[in-house]
PDB file of C-alpha atoms in Angstrom:
ATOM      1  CA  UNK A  60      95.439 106.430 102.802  1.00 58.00           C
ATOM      2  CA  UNK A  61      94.670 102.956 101.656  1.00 73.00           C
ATOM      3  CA  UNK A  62      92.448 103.912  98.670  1.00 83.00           C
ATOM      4  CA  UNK A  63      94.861 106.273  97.499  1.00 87.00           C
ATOM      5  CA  UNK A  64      97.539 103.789  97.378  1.00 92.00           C
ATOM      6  CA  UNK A  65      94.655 101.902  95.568  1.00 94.00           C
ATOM      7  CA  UNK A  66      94.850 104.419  92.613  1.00 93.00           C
ATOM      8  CA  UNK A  67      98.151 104.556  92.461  1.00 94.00           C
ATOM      9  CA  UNK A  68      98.552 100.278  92.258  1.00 95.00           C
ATOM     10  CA  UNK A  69      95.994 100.720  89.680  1.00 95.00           C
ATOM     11  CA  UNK A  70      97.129 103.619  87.672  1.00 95.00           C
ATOM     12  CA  UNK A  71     100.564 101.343  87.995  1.00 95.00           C
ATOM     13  CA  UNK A  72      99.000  97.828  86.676  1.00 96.00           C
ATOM     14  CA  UNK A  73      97.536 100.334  83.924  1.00 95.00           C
ATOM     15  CA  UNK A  74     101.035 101.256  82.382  1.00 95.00           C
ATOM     16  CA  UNK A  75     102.034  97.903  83.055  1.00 95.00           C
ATOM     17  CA  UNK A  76      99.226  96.421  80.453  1.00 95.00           C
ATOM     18  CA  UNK A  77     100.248  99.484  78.055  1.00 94.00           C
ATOM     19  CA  UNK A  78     104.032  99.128  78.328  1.00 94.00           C
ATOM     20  CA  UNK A  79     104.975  95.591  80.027  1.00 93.00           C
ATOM     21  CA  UNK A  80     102.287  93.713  78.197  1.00 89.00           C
ATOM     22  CA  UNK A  81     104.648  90.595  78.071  1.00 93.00           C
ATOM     23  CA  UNK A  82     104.464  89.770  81.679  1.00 93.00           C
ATOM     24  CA  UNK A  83     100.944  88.484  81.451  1.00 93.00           C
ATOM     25  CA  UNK A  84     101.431  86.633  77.694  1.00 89.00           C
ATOM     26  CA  UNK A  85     101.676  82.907  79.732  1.00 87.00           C
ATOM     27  CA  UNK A  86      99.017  83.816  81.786  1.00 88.00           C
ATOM     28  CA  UNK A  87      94.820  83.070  82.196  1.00 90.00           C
ATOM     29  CA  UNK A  88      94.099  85.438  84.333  1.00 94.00           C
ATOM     30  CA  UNK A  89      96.601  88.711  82.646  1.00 96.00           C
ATOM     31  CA  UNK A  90      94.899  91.368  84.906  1.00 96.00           C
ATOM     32  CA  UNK A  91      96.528  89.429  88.131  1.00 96.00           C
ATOM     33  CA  UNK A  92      99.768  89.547  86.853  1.00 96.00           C
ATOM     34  CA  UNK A  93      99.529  92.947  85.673  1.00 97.00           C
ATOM     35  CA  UNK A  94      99.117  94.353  89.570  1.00 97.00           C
ATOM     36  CA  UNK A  95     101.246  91.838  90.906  1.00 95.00           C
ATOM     37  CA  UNK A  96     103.861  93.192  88.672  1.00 96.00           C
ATOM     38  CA  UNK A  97     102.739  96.945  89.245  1.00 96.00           C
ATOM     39  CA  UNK A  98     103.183  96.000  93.276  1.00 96.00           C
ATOM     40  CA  UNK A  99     107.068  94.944  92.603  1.00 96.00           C
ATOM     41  CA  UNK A 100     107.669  98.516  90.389  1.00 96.00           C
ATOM     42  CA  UNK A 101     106.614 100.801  93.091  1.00 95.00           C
ATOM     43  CA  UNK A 102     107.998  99.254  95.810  1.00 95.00           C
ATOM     44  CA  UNK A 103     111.691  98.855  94.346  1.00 94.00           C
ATOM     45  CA  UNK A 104     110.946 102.190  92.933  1.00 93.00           C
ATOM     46  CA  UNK A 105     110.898 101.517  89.558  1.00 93.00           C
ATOM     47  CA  UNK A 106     107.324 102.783  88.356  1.00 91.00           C
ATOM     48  CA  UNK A 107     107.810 106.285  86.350  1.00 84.00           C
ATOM     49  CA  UNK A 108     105.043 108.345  88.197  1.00 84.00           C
ATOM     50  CA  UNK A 109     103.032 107.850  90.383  1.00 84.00           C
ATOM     51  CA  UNK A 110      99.696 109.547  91.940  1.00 79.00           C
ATOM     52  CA  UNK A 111     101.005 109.172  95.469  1.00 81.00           C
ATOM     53  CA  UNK A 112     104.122 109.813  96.280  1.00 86.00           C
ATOM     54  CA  UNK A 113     105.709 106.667  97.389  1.00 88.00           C
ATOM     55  CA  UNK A 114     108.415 106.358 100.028  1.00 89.00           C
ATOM     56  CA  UNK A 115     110.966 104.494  99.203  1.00 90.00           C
ATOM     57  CA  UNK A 116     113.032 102.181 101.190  1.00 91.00           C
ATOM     58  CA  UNK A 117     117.191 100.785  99.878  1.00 90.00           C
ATOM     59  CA  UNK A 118     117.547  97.498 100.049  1.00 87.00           C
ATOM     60  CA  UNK A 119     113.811  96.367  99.608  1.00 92.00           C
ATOM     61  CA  UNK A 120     113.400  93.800  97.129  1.00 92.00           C
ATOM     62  CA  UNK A 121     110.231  92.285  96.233  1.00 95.00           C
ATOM     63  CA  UNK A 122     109.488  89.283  95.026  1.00 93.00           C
ATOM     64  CA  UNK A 123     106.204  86.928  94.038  1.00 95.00           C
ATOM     65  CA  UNK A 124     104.954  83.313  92.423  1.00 93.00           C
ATOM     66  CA  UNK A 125     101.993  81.048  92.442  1.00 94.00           C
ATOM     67  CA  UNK A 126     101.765  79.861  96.450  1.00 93.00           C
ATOM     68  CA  UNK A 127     101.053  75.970  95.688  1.00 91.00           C
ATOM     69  CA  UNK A 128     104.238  76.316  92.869  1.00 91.00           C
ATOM     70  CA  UNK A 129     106.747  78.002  95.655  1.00 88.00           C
ATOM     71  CA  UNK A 130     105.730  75.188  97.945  1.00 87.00           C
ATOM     72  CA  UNK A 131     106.576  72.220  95.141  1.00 87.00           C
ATOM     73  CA  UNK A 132     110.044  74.239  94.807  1.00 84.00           C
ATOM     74  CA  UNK A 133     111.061  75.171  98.297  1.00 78.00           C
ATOM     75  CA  UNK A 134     109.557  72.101 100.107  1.00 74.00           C
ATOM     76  CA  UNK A 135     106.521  72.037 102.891  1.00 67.00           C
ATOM     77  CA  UNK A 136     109.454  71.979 105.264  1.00 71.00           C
ATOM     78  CA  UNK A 137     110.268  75.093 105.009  1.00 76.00           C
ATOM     79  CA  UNK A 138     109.719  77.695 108.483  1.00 75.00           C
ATOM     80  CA  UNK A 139     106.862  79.150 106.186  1.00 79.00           C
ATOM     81  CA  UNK A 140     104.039  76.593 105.969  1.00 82.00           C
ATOM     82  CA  UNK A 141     103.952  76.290 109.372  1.00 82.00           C
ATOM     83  CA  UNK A 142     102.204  79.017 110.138  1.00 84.00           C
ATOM     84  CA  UNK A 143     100.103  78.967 106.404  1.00 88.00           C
ATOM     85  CA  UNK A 144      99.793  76.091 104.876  1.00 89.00           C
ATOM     86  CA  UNK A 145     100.166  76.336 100.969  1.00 90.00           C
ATOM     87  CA  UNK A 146      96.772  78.227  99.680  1.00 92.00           C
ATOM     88  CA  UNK A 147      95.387  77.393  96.005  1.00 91.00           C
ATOM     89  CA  UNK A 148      95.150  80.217  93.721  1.00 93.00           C
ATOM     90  CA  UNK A 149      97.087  82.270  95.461  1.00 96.00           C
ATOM     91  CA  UNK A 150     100.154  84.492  95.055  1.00 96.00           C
ATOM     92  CA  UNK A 151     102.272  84.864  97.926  1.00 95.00           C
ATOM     93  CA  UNK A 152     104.257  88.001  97.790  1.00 96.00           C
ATOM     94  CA  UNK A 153     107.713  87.789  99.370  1.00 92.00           C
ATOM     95  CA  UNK A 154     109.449  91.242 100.826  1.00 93.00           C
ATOM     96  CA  UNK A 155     112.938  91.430 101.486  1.00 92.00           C
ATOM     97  CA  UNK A 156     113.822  94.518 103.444  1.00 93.00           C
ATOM     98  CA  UNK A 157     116.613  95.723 105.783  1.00 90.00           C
ATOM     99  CA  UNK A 158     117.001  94.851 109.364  1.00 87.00           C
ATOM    100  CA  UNK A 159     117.550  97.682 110.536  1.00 89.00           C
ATOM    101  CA  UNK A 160     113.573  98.167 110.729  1.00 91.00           C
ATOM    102  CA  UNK A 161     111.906  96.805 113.843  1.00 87.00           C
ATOM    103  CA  UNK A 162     108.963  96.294 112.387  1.00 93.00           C
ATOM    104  CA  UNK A 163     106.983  96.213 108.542  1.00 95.00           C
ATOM    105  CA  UNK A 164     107.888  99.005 106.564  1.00 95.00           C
ATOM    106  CA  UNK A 165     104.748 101.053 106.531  1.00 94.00           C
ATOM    107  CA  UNK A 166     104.795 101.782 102.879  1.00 94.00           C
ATOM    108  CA  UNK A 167     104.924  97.981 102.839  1.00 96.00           C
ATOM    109  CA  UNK A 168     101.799  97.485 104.876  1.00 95.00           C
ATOM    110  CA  UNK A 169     100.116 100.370 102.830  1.00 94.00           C
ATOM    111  CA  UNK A 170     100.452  99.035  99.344  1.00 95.00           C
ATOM    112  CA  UNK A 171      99.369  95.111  99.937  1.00 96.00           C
ATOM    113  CA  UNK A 172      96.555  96.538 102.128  1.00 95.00           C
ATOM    114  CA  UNK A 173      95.027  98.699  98.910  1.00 93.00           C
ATOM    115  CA  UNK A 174      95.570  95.577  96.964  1.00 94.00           C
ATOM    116  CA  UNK A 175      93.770  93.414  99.308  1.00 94.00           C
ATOM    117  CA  UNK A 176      96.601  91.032 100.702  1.00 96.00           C
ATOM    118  CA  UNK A 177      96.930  89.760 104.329  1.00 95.00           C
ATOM    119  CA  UNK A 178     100.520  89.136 105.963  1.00 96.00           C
ATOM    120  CA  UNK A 179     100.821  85.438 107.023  1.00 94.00           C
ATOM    121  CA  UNK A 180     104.687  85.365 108.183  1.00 91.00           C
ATOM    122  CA  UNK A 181     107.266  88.229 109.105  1.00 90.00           C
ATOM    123  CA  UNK A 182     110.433  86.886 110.370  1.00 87.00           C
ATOM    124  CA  UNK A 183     114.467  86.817 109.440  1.00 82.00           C
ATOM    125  CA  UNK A 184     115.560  85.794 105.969  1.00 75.00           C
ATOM    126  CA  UNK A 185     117.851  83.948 106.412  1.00 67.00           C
ATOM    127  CA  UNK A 186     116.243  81.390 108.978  1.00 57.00           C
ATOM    128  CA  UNK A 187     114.170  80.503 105.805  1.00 54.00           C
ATOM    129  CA  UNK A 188     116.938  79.704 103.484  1.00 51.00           C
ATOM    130  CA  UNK A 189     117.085  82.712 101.898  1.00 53.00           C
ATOM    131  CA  UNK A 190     121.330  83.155 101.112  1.00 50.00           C
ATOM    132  CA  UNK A 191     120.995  86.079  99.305  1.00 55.00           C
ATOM    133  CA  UNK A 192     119.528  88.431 101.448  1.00 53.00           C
ATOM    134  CA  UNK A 193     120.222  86.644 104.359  1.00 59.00           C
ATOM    135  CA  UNK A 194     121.007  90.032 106.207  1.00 75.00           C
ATOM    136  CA  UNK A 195     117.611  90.981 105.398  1.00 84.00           C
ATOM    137  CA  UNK A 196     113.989  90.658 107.732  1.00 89.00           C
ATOM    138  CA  UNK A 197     111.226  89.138 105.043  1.00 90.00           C
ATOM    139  CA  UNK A 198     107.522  89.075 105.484  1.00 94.00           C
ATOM    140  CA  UNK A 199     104.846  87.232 103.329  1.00 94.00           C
ATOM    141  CA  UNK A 200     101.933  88.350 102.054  1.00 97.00           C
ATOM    142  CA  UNK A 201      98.849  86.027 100.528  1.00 97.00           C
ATOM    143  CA  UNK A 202      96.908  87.396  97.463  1.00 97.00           C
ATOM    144  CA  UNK A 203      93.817  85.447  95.662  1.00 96.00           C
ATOM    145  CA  UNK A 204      93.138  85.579  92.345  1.00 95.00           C
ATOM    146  CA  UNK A 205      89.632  87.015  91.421  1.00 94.00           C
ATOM    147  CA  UNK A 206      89.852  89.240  94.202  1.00 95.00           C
ATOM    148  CA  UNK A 207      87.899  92.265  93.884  1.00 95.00           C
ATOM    149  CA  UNK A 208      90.391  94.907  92.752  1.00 96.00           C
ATOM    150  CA  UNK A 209      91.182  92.569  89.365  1.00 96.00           C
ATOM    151  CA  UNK A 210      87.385  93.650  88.214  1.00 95.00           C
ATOM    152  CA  UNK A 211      88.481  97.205  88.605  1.00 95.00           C
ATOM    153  CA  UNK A 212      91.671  97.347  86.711  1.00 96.00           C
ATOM    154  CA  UNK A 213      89.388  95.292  84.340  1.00 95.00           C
ATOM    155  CA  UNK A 214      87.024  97.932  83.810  1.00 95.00           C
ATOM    156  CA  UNK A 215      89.309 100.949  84.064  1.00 93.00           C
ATOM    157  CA  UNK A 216      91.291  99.346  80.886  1.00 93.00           C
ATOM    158  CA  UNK A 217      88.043  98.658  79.248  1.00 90.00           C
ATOM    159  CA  UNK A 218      86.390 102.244  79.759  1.00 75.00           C
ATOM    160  CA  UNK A 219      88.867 104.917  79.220  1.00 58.00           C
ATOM    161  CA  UNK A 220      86.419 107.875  81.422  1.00 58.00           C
ATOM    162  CA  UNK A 221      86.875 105.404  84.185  1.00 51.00           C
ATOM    163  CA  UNK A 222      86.204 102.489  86.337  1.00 48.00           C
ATOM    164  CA  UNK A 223      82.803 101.496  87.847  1.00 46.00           C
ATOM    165  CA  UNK A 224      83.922  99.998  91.332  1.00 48.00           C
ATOM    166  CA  UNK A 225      81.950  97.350  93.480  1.00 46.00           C
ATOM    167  CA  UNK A 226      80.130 100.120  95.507  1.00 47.00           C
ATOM    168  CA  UNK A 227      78.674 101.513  92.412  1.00 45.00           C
ATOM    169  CA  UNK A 228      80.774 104.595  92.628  1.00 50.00           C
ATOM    170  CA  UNK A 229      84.121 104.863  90.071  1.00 47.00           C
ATOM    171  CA  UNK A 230      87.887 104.416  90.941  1.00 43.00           C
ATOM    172  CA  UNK A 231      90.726 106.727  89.895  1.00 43.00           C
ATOM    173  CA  UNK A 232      91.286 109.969  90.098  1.00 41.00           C
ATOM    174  CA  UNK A 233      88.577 112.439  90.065  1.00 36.00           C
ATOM    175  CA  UNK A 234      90.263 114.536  87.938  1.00 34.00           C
ATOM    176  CA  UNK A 235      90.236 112.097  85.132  1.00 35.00           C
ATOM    177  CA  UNK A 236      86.093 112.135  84.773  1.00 32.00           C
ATOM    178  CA  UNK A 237      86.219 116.389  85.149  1.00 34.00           C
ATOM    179  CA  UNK A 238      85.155 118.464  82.034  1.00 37.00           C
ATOM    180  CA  UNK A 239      87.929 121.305  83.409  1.00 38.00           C
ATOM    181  CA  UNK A 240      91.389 120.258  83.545  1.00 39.00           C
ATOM    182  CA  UNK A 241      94.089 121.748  84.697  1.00 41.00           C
ATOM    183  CA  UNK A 242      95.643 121.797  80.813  1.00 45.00           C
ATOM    184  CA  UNK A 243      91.674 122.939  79.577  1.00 42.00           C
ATOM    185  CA  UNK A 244      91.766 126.886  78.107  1.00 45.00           C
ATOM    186  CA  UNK A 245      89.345 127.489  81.480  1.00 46.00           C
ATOM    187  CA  UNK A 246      91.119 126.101  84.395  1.00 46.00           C
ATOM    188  CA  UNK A 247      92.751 130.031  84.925  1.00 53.00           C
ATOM    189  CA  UNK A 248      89.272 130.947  85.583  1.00 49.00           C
ATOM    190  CA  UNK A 249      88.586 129.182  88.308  1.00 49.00           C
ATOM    191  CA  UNK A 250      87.964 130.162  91.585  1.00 53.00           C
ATOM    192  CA  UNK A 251      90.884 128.892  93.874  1.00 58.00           C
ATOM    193  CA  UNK A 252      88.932 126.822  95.577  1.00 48.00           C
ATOM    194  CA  UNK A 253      87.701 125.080  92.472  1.00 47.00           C
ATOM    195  CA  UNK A 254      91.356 125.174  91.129  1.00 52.00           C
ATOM    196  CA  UNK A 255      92.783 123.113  94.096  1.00 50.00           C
ATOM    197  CA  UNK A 256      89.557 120.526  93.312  1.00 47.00           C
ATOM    198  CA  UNK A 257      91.070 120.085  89.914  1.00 45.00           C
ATOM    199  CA  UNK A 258      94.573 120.205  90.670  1.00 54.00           C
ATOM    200  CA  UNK A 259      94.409 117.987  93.545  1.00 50.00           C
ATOM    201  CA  UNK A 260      94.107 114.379  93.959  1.00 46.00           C
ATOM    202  CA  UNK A 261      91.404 112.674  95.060  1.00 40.00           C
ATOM    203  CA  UNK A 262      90.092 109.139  96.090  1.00 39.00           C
ATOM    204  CA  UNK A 263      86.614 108.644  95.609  1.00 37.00           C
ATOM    205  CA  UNK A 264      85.521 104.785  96.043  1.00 41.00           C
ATOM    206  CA  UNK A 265      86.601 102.205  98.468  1.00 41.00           C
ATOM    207  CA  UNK A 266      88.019  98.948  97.453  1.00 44.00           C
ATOM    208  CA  UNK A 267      85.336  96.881  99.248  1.00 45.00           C
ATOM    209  CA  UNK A 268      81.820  97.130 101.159  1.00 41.00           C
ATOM    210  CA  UNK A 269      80.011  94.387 103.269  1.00 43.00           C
ATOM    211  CA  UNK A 270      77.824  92.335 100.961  1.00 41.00           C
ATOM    212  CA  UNK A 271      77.863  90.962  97.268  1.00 38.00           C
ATOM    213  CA  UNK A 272      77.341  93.644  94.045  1.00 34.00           C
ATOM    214  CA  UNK A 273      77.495  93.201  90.439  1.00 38.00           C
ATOM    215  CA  UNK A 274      79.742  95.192  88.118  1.00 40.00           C
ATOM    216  CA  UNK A 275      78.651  96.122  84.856  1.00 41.00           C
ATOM    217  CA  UNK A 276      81.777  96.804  82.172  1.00 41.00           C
ATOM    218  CA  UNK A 277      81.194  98.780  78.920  1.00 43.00           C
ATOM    219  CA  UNK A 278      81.852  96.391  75.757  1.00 42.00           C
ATOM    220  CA  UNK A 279      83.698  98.977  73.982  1.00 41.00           C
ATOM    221  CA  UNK A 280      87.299  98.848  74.560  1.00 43.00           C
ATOM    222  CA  UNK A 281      89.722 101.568  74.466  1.00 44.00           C
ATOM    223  CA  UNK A 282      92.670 102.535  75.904  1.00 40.00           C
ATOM    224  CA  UNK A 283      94.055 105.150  78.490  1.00 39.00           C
ATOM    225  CA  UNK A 284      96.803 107.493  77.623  1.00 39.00           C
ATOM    226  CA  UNK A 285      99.216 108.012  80.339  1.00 39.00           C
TER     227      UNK A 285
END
């Protein structure tokens, strides 16, 4: 499950650099901010498709900024940095959801364990100071920049046929790097079998493997239609 919510952050955070460009204008490092932003759409169900379905939850609200920054705002007082003091380079992710759930939202969990984030505090909103959603739970999540999955949405905006991914394999949908499509004059031919291989979706690379490897991106840009 975890690298198909993969493709579907990434095939997000790709429409976001196509369409939302502007979020990442202020920014050094643009491909963070395009899959932070791409985690906030498809949780509060605002992304326009998506390759997995994603189930969605009312009253989850998601929200994110630069961990050392939220720190300077909120104060080191706060119930939060007890537990994780503020981290450099990181963005902490902030969910607001309902109460009514005992524990994480699994779609929650899901989605910030494709990206590569780790949960650091789950607890009630408004113990933290949060008024607004005060009858809300919250739970944080930490995510470094330069983690892994940045080179990937790197290279799959770079190559159009693809992404190469840190096991050497490529991300995204299989169906993108077939020569039959389902819309090609010879997908009727196919046997079923072959037709559900097309017409399906598919993960085919993990995010991460023990060790260190090199990726390689193509110096030709282009861009992928959506």
């Amino acid at each position: 499950m975890t690298d198909r919510y993969l493709t579907t952050v990434l095939d997000e955070a790709e429409r976001v650099a196509e369409h939302h460009e502007q979020v990442a204008q202020s920014s050094d490092n643009p491909n963070h901010e395009y899959l932070r932003y791409a985690v906030l759409r498809l949780l509060e169900d605002e992304a326009d498709e998506t390759s997995v379905e994603i189930p969605q939850i009312d009253g989850l609200t998601v929200g994110y900024g630069e961990d050392e920054a939220m720190c300077e705002s909120w104060g080191d007082d706060v119930e939060w940095w007890e537990t994780v003091p503020p981290q450099a380079e990181c963005t902490r992710f902030r969910m607001f959801y309902p109460d009514e759930y005992d524990a994480v939202p699994r779609v929650i969990v899901d989605v910030m364990a494709a990206l590569g984030a780790w949960r650091i505090w789950n607890g009630s909103a408004a113990a933290c100071g949060s008024y607004d959603h005060r009858e809300r739970r919250e739970v944080h999540y930490l995510w470094p920049e330069g983690h892994s999955v940045e080179t990937l949405l790197a290279n799959r905006l770079q190559d159009p046929e693809g992404a190469v991914a840190p096991d050497g394999g490529r991300s995204g949908d299989v169906r993108d790097r077939m020569v039959v499509t389902k819309h090609s004059t010879q997908h009727d031919d196919l046997e079923p079998r072959t037709r559900r291989a097309v017409d399906e979706a598919m993960s085919v690379s993990l995010l991460e493997k023990g060790g260190r490897y090199e990726v390689r991106s193509v110096s030709e840009t282009g861009t992928k239609s959506t």
